[in-house]
């Protein structure tokens, strides 16, 4: 129970949740602004996006994410996840990458 005491003390759990959701929102907004399909709109730290395999190949060189479902021979659904430890600098790097596609 010690870990729960630490998480609930001084709103740490709430702050961590707000951070990870804010980081995901920044990434999701960048993807949507570029016209990429978001599979399931979510208010959590998970993003499911449908991207071309060419773009996924470029992303894989810079970022860690999961490939989910091939949609056709040219497109795949990916899963992006943020956490309490996601650095805003990394999210900004992702956003800049997407903006420059």
One Martini backbone bead per residue (centre of mass of N, CA, C, O) as a GRO file, in nm:
protein
  101
    1UNK     BB    1   0.047   0.067  -0.007
    2UNK     BB    2   0.273   0.281  -0.039
    3UNK     BB    3   0.233   0.361  -0.339
    4UNK     BB    4  -0.050   0.485  -0.295
    5UNK     BB    5   0.025   0.699  -0.098
    6UNK     BB    6   0.217   0.849  -0.292
    7UNK     BB    7   0.010   0.899  -0.527
    8UNK     BB    8  -0.210   1.056  -0.335
    9UNK     BB    9  -0.012   1.256  -0.261
   10UNK     BB   10  -0.037   1.574  -0.361
   11UNK     BB   11  -0.173   1.490  -0.646
   12UNK     BB   12   0.008   1.303  -0.825
   13UNK     BB   13  -0.190   1.140  -0.997
   14UNK     BB   14  -0.328   1.385  -1.132
   15UNK     BB   15  -0.077   1.517  -1.255
   16UNK     BB   16   0.011   1.278  -1.426
   17UNK     BB   17  -0.249   1.260  -1.595
   18UNK     BB   18  -0.244   1.542  -1.716
   19UNK     BB   19   0.024   1.516  -1.859
   20UNK     BB   20  -0.028   1.269  -2.045
   21UNK     BB   21  -0.278   1.395  -2.184
   22UNK     BB   22  -0.141   1.651  -2.295
   23UNK     BB   23   0.066   1.507  -2.471
   24UNK     BB   24  -0.140   1.357  -2.646
   25UNK     BB   25  -0.290   1.606  -2.754
   26UNK     BB   26  -0.052   1.725  -2.913
   27UNK     BB   27  -0.017   1.484  -3.104
   28UNK     BB   28  -0.306   1.464  -3.212
   29UNK     BB   29  -0.322   1.749  -3.329
   30UNK     BB   30  -0.098   1.718  -3.536
   31UNK     BB   31  -0.226   1.488  -3.696
   32UNK     BB   32  -0.496   1.629  -3.764
   33UNK     BB   33  -0.372   1.883  -3.906
   34UNK     BB   34  -0.254   1.674  -4.137
   35UNK     BB   35  -0.505   1.455  -4.187
   36UNK     BB   36  -0.507   1.231  -3.992
   37UNK     BB   37  -0.635   0.940  -3.877
   38UNK     BB   38  -0.841   0.884  -3.599
   39UNK     BB   39  -0.981   0.613  -3.480
   40UNK     BB   40  -1.005   0.690  -3.157
   41UNK     BB   41  -1.133   0.909  -2.978
   42UNK     BB   42  -0.943   1.047  -2.698
   43UNK     BB   43  -0.890   1.131  -2.332
   44UNK     BB   44  -0.619   0.994  -2.334
   45UNK     BB   45  -0.284   0.844  -2.369
   46UNK     BB   46  -0.415   0.735  -2.637
   47UNK     BB   47  -0.317   0.666  -2.985
   48UNK     BB   48  -0.497   0.607  -3.295
   49UNK     BB   49  -0.336   0.580  -3.612
   50UNK     BB   50  -0.363   0.636  -3.965
   51UNK     BB   51  -0.094   0.533  -4.178
   52UNK     BB   52   0.144   0.535  -4.383
   53UNK     BB   53   0.415   0.338  -4.440
   54UNK     BB   54   0.610   0.567  -4.509
   55UNK     BB   55   0.572   0.726  -4.245
   56UNK     BB   56   0.637   0.500  -4.049
   57UNK     BB   57   0.928   0.462  -4.139
   58UNK     BB   58   1.017   0.745  -4.046
   59UNK     BB   59   0.926   0.728  -3.747
   60UNK     BB   60   1.104   0.476  -3.661
   61UNK     BB   61   1.377   0.649  -3.657
   62UNK     BB   62   1.263   0.839  -3.390
   63UNK     BB   63   1.027   0.645  -3.273
   64UNK     BB   64   0.817   0.489  -3.029
   65UNK     BB   65   0.591   0.227  -3.136
   66UNK     BB   66   0.289   0.066  -3.241
   67UNK     BB   67   0.185  -0.177  -3.441
   68UNK     BB   68  -0.116  -0.298  -3.551
   69UNK     BB   69  -0.319  -0.260  -3.820
   70UNK     BB   70  -0.360  -0.356  -4.121
   71UNK     BB   71  -0.554  -0.197  -4.375
   72UNK     BB   72  -0.345  -0.226  -4.606
   73UNK     BB   73  -0.073  -0.216  -4.818
   74UNK     BB   74  -0.033   0.121  -4.724
   75UNK     BB   75  -0.170   0.082  -4.428
   76UNK     BB   76  -0.146   0.166  -4.068
   77UNK     BB   77  -0.200   0.108  -3.740
   78UNK     BB   78  -0.122   0.304  -3.455
   79UNK     BB   79   0.042   0.330  -3.125
   80UNK     BB   80   0.028   0.588  -2.886
   81UNK     BB   81   0.214   0.661  -2.574
   82UNK     BB   82   0.180   0.816  -2.268
   83UNK     BB   83   0.332   0.959  -1.968
   84UNK     BB   84   0.463   1.086  -1.683
   85UNK     BB   85   0.762   1.068  -1.845
   86UNK     BB   86   0.694   1.250  -2.066
   87UNK     BB   87   0.858   1.467  -2.265
   88UNK     BB   88   0.804   1.767  -2.406
   89UNK     BB   89   1.042   1.761  -2.605
   90UNK     BB   90   0.949   1.502  -2.750
   91UNK     BB   91   0.677   1.605  -2.841
   92UNK     BB   92   0.786   1.844  -3.004
   93UNK     BB   93   0.943   1.665  -3.199
   94UNK     BB   94   0.698   1.520  -3.312
   95UNK     BB   95   0.539   1.766  -3.408
   96UNK     BB   96   0.758   1.867  -3.602
   97UNK     BB   97   0.768   1.620  -3.777
   98UNK     BB   98   0.474   1.629  -3.872
   99UNK     BB   99   0.478   1.924  -3.984
  100UNK     BB  100   0.720   1.832  -4.202
  101UNK     BB  101   0.558   1.631  -4.402
   0.00000   0.00000   0.00000
